[in-house]
XYZ file of C-alpha atoms in Angstrom:
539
model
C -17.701 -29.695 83.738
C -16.013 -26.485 82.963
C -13.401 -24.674 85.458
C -13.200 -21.288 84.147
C -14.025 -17.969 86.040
C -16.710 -17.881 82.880
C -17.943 -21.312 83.684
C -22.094 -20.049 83.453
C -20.842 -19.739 79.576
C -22.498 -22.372 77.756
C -23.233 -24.427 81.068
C -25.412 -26.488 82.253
C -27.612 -25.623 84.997
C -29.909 -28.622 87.120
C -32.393 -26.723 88.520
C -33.831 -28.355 92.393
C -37.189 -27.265 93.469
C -35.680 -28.076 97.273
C -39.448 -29.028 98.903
C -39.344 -32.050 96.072
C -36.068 -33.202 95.656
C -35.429 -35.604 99.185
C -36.353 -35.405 102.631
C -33.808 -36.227 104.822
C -35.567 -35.633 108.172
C -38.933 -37.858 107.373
C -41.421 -34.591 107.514
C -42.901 -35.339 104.056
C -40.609 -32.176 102.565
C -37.494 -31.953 100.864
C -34.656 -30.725 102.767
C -31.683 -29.453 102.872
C -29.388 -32.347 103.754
C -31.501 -34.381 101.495
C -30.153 -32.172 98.178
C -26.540 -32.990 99.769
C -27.146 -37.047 100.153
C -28.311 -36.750 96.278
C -25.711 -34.625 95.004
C -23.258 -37.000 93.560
C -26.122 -38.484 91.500
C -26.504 -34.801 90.024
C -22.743 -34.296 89.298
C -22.835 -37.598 87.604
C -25.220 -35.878 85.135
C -22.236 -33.986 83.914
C -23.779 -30.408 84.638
C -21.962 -27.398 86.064
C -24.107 -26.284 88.576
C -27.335 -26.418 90.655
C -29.624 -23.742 91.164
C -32.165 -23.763 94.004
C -35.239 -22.123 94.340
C -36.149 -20.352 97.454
C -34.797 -21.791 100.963
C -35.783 -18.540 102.737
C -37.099 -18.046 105.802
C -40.695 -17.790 104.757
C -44.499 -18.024 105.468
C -44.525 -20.453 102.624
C -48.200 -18.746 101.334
C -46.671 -19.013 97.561
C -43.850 -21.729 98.618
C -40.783 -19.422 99.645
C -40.681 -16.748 96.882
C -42.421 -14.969 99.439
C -39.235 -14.103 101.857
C -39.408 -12.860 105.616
C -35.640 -13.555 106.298
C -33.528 -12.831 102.920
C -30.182 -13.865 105.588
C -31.443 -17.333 107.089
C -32.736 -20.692 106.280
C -36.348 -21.447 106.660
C -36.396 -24.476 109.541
C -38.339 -26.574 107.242
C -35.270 -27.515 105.043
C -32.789 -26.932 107.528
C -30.402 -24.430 108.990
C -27.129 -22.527 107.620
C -24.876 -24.982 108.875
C -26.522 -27.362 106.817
C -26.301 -24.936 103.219
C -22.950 -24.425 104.104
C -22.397 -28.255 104.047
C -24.452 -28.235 101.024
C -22.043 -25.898 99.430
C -19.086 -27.528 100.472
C -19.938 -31.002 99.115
C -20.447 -29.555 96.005
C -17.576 -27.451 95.508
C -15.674 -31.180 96.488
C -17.822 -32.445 93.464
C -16.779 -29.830 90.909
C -20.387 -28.117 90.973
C -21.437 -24.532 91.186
C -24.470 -23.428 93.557
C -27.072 -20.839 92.218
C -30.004 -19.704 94.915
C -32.727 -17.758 94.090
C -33.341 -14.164 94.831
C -36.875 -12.788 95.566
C -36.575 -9.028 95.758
C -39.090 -7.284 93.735
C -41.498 -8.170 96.955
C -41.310 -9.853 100.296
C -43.892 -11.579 102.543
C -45.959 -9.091 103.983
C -44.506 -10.921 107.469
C -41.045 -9.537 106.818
C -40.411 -6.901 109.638
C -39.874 -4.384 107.352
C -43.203 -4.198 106.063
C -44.569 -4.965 109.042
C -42.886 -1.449 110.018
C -43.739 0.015 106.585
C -47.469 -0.496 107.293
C -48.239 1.266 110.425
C -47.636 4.731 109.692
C -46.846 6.851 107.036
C -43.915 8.490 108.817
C -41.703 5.429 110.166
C -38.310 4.889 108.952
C -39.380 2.360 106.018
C -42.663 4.077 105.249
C -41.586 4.313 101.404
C -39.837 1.089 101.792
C -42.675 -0.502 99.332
C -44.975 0.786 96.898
C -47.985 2.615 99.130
C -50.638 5.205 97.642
C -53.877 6.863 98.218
C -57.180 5.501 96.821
C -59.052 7.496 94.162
C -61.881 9.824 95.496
C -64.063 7.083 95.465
C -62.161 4.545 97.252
C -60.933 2.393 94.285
C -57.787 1.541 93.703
C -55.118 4.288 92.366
C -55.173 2.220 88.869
C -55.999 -0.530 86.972
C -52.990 -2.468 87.563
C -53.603 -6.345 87.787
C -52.423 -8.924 89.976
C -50.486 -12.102 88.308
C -52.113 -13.811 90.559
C -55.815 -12.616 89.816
C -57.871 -9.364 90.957
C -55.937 -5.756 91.227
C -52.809 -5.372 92.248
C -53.889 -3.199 95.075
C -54.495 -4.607 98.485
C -56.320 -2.148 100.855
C -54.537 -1.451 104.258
C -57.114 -0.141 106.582
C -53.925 0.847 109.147
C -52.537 3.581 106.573
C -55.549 4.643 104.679
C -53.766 3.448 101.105
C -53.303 0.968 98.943
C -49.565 -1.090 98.637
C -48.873 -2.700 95.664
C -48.623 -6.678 95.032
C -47.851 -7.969 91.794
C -48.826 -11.760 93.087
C -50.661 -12.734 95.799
C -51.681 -10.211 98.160
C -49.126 -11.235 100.833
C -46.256 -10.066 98.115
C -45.979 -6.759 99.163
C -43.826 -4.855 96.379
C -40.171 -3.009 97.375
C -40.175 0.413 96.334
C -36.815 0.759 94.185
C -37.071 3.716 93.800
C -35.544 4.449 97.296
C -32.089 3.516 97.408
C -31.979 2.326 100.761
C -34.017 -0.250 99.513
C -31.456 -1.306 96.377
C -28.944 -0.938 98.782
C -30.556 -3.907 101.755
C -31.083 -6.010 98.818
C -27.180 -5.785 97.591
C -26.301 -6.306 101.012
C -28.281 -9.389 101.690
C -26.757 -10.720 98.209
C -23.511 -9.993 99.890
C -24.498 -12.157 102.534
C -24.389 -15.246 100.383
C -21.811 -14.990 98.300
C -19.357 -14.402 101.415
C -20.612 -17.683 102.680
C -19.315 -19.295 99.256
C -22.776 -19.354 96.584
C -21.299 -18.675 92.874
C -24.562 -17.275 91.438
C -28.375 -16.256 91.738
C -31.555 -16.500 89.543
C -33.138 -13.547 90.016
C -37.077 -13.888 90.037
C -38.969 -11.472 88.144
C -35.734 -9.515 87.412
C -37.744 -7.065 85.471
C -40.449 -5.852 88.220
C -38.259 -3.913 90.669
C -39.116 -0.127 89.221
C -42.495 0.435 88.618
C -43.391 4.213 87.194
C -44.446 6.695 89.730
C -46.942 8.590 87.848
C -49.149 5.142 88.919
C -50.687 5.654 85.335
C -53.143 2.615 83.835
C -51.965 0.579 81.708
C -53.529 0.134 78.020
C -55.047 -3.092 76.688
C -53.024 -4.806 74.521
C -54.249 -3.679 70.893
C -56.235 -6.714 68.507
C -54.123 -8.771 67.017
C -50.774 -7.885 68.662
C -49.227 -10.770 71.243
C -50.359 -10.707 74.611
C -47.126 -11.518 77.406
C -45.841 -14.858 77.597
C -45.269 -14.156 81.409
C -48.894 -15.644 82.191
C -51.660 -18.164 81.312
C -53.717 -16.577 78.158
C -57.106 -17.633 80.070
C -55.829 -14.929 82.661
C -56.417 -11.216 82.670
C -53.310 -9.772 83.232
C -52.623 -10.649 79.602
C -55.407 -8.564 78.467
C -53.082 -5.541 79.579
C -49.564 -3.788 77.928
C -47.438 -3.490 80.685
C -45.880 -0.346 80.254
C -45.899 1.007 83.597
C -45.878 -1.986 86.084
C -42.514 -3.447 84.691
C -39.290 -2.955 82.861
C -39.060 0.507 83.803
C -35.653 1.708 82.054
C -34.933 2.763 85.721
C -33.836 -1.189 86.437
C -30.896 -0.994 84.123
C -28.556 1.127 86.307
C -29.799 -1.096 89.479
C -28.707 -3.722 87.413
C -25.574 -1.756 86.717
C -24.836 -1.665 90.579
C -25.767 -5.443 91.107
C -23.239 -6.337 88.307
C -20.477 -4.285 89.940
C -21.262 -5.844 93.246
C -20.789 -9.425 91.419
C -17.297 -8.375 89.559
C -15.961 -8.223 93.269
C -16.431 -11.814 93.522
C -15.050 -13.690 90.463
C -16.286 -16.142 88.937
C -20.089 -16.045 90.212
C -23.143 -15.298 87.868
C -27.056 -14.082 87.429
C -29.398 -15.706 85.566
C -32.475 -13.353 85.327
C -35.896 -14.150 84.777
C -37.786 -12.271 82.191
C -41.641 -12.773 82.176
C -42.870 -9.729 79.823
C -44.458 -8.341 76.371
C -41.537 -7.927 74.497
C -38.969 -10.736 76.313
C -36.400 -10.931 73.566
C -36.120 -6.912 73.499
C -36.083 -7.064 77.653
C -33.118 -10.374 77.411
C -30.848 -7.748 75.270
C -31.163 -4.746 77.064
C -30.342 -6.366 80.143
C -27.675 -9.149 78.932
C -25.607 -6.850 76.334
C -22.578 -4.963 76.985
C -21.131 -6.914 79.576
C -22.389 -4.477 82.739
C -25.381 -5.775 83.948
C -27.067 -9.109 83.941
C -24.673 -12.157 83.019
C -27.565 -14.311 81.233
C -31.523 -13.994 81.360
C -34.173 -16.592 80.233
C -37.810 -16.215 78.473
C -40.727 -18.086 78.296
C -40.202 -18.718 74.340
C -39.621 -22.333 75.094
C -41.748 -22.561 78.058
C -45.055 -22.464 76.127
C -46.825 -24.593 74.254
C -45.695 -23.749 70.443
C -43.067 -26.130 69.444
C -43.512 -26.700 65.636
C -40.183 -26.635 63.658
C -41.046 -22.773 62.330
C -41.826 -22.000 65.624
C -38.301 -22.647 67.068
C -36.373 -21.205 63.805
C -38.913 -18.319 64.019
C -37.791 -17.467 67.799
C -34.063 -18.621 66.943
C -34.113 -15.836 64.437
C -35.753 -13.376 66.513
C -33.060 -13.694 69.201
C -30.399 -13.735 66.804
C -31.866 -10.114 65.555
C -32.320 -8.919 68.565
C -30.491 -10.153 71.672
C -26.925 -9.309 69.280
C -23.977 -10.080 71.923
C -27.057 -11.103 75.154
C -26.781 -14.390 76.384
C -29.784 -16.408 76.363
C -29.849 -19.350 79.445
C -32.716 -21.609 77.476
C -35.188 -24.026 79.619
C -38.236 -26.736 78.687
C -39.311 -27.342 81.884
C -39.009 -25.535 85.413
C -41.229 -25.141 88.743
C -43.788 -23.050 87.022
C -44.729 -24.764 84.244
C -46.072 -27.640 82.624
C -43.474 -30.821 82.172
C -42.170 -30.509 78.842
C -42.305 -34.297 77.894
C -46.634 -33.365 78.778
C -46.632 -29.735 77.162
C -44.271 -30.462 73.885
C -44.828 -34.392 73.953
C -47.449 -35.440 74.675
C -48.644 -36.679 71.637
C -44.606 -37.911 70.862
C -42.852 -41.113 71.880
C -42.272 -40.810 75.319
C -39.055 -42.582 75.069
C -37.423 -41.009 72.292
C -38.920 -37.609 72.203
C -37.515 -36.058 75.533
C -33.904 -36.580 74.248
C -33.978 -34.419 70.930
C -35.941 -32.038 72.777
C -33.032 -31.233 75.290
C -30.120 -32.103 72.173
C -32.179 -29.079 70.952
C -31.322 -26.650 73.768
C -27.910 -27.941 74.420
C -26.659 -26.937 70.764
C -28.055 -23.491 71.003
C -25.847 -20.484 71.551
C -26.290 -19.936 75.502
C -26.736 -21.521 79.119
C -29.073 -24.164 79.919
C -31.448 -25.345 82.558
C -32.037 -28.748 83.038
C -34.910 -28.878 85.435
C -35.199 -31.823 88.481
C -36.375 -35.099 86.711
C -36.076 -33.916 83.381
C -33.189 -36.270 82.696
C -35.583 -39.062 83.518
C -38.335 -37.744 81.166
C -40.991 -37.471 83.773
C -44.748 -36.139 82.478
C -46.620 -33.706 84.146
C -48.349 -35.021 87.504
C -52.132 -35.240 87.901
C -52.450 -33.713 91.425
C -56.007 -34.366 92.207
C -58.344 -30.567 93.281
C -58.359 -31.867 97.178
C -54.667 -32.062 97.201
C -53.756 -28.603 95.207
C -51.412 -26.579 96.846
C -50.564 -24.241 94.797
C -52.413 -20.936 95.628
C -51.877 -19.935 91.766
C -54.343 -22.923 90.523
C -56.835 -22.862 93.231
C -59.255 -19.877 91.745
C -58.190 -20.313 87.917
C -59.031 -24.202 88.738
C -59.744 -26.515 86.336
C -58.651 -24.842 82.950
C -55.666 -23.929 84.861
C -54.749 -26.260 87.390
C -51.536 -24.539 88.910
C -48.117 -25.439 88.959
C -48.331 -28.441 91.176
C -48.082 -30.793 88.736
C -44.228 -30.450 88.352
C -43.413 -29.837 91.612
C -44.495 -33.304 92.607
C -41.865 -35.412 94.838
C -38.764 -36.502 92.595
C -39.149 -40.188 92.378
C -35.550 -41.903 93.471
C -37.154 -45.757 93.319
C -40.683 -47.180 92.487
C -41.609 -47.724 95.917
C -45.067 -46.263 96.570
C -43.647 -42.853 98.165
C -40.847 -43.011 95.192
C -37.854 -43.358 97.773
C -38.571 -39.352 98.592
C -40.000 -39.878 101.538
C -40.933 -41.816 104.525
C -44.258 -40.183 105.332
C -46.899 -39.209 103.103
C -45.136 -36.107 100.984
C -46.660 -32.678 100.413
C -47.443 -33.108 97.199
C -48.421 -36.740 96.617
C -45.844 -39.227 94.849
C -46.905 -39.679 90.687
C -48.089 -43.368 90.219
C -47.422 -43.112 86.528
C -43.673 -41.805 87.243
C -42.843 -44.147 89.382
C -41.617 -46.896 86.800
C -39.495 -43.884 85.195
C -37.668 -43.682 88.993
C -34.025 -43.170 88.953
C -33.156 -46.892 90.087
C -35.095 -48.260 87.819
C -33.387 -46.101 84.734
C -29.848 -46.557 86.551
C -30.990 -50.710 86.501
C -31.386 -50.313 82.270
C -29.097 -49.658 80.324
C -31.296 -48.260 77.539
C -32.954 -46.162 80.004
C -33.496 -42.587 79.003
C -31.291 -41.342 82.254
C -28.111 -42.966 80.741
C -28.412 -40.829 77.096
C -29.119 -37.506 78.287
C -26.146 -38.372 80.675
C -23.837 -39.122 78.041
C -25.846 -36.426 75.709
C -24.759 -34.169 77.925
C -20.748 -34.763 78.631
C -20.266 -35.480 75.084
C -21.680 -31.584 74.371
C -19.517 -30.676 76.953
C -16.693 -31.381 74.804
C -17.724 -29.848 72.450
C -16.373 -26.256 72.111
C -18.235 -25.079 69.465
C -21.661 -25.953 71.375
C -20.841 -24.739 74.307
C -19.281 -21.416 73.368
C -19.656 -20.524 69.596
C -21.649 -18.269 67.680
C -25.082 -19.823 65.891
C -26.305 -19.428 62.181
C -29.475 -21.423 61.088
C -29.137 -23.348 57.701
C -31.647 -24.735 55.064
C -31.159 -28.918 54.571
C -34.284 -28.813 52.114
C -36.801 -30.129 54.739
C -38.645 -27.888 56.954
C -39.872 -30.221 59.263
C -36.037 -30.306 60.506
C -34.108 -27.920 62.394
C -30.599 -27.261 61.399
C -27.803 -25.075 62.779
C -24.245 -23.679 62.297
C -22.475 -23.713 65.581
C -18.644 -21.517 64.947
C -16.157 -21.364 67.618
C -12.369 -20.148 66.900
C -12.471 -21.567 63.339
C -14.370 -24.781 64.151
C -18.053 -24.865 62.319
C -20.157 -27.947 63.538
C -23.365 -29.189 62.030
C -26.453 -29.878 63.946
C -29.536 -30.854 62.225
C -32.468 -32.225 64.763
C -35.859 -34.496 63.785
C -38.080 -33.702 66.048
C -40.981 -35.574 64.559
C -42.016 -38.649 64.805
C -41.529 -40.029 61.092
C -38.242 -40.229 59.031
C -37.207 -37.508 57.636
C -34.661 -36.698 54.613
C -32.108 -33.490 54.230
C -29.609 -32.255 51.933
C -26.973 -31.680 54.235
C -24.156 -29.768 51.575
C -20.739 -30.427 50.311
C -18.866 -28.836 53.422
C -19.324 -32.115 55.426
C -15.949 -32.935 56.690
C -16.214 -35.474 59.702
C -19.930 -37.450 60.881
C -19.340 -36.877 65.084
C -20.193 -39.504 66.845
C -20.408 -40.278 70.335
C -23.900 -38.472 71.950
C -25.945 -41.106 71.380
C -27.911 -40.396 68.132
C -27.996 -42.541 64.845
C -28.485 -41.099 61.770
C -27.359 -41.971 57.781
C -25.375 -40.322 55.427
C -24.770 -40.630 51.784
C -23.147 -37.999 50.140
C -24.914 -34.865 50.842
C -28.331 -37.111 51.605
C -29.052 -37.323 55.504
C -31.517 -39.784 56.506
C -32.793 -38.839 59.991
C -35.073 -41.400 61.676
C -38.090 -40.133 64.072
C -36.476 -38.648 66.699
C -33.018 -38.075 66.109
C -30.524 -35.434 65.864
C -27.209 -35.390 62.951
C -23.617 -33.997 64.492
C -21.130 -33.082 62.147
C -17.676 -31.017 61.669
C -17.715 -28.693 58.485
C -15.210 -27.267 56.209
């Protein structure tokens, strides 16, 4: 684990969805005080820091990202004496906290909407997005919802529409009034004086939305639609030119970043769901004034072939130029990636390459709850959906409860999460992949991405250096050129599930060893069996 004021550099981030992780207090939900009783297991991991989604004070209609207290702790997962202990307990453990921010929109019960919608004339009137209908009653455009329908909700106390960019409870802020920017700095304020190092912003590139209210045009045939949502869904069909990454956002995050250069050390990770995501990552990663990392949905999708990853490595290296990237399989909104990328792999074998492949890229990385232990996605059965994302695109898109099931600590029948029935219920098939029961063999996948992971971290050149892709004569292999202050180290990955042969070149120097992966060298001939990944210091 790294010590440095730049510490988000090349770390690793374990991501804790906090209603799945433990439950402390025997109410079926993850707590608080259950993250703290499990956080020497996550330090043992070897990661830098945790990052937790929401633990707002909340309605809990789309599970905390929609906030009505952005300064307090929703009573479901504890109080702020208990985050407080959280924090200190990790600090003691050498690891950084990360909390989410939700403020493009609140919960339409935060009081200041609740203000905002009962005049036009009240002291946060323009506090979110509000317009009139056209002559005919219809929404002011053809804006979509994420979430389904328009992104107009009718509000029969105003006479106008207020935008929502997710479910109609998500009111959106109006950033275009800066007493709004200035509340949300403020309440960021709020947690780092209590001691957080860093947020993830959600949906970092929906504050400013254009305020001509024009519609937005399809997306012309043949060009890609946005990686920010299911393809089956109709907000894809749309270019969003208007509803997002408006250019206003780069001086707000101009202003954030100066707010987060008063306390050093401390970090944002943005998240960039949009049509163009590499261009967005640059704009708002480069220079060194705005955000300090951002992360796509490149390697949150489906595509995974070994031109697929070179093809996006290349397209980041083009355009991102001195951007940081923070890189992610898995997280609490999509598919598992041993499911979405493996499921027709070894489900041993495959979820290790997979995350030696974002650990030697240039940039941060996520390592989402469970991941370690190579959990699949979760078959939540229809009566037992929660998610209000799945229910109406149900069954060709079933939501994103299936990786938000409980974490499973033993193979008891609740998985050691729980005393009571959880809210989400407990994975039968994940069960025998249970912490314990890794931590009980020593072949267990748990134990390699463990040392996987504090062997890269002593690595330099992975954690910090810049990346070049290189050709080893194979394409079914990827193979990169990590340099760092005159070191150049070797990485060459098999992520197949048949042995594979490269031609690795004459500026071998040293074979590393030590991260668990076996390979065979002969000259310049690599033999890389099914699965396995080739270290190696260069001339």
């Amino acid at each position: 684990m790294t010590t440095s004021l730049n510490w988000w550099k090349g770390g690793v981030i374990y991501q804790i969805y906090p209603r799945s992780f433990m439950d402390a207090n025997g109410d079926g939900i993850g707590d608080l005080a259950g993250i703290t009783s499990k956080l020497d297991y996550v330090a043992s991991l070897g990661v830098d820091a945790i990052w937790l989604s929401p633990i707002f004070t909340s309605p809990m209609k789309d599970f905390g990202y929609d906030v009505s207290d952005y300064c307090d702790i929703d009573p479901m997962f504890g109080t702020l004496a208990d985050f407080k202990a959280l924090i200190d307990r990790s600090h003691e453990l050498g690891l950084k906290v990360m909390i989410d921010q939700v403020i493009s929109h609140s919960a339409d019960a935060h009081p200041w909407f609740e203000e905002s919608r009962q005049d036009k004339t009240n002291p946060k009137a323009d506090w979110y997005v509000w317009s009139d209908p056209k002559p005919d009653g219809s929404p002011p455009n053809n804006w979509l919802s994420i979430f389904g329908g328009s992104a107009w909700k009718w509000d029969s106390r105003r006479l106008q529409y207020y935008l929502h960019n997710f479910l109609e409870s998500q009111p959106d802020f109006n950033f275009h009034n800066p007493d709004v920017r200035k509340a949300h700095l403020d309440n960021m304020r709020f947690w780092l004086d209590m001691g957080v190092d860093g947020f993830r912003l959600d949906t970092v590139n929906f504050y400013f939305h254009s305020e001509g209210l024009e519609d937005n045009p399809p997306v012309p045939a043949g060009e890609p639609k946005t990686m920010g949502a299911p393809h089956d869904n109709p907000y894809t069909y749309q270019r969003h030119v208007y509803d997002l990454s408006r250019p206003e956002n780069l001086d707000f995050l101009k202003d954030m970043r100066a707010m987060m250069d008063e306390y050093p050390g401390t970090t944002t990770v943005g998240e960039i769901g949009d049509d163009f995501p590499l261009k967005r990552m640059a704009e708002y990663t480069s220079g060194g004034d705005k955000l300090h990392m951002a992360y796509t949905f490149d390697f949150l999708n489906k595509p995974h072939t070994p031109d697929y990853i070179r093809d996006v490595l290349k397209n980041m290296q083009e355009i991102v130029g001195d951007g940081w990237p923070c890189w992610a399989l898995s997280n609490h909104d999509v598919e598992r990636s041993r499911t979405r990328w493996g499921a027709n792999e070894d489900g041993e074998a495959y979820p290790l390459v997979a995350l030696a492949l974002i650990l030697s890229l240039r940039g941060s990385v996520c390592l989402y709850q469970g991941e370690e232990l190579g959990l699949p996605e979760a078959d939540v059965p229809f009566e037992r959906i929660q998610d209000p994302y799945g229910i109406p695109l149900w069954p060709v898109f079933k939501g994103r409860d299936g990786c938000r099931t409980p974490m499973v600590w033993d193979k008891s029948l609740l998985g050691g999460f729980s005393t009571v029935e959880p809210w989400l219920p407990v994975s039968k098939e994940q069960l025998p992949l249970s912490v314990a029961e890794q931590e009980a063999n020593p072949d267990a996948l748990l134990h390699k991405v463990r040392q996987l992971i504090h062997w890269r971290q002593q690595q330099p050149a992975l954690v910090n250096g810049e990346l070049s892709q290189r050709d080893v004569n194979n394409a079914q292999l990827v193979a990169l050129v990590r340099e760092y202050q005159g070191e150049r180290l070797l990485v060459v990955l098999n992520m197949t599930g048949e042995s594979q042969q490269a031609t690795v070149g004459a500026d071998i120097m040293t074979e590393l060893q030590g991260h668990g992966f076996v390979s065979t060298l002969n000259g310049q001939a690599l033999t890389l069996p099914a699965y396995q990944a080739f270290f190696a210091k260069l001339s």
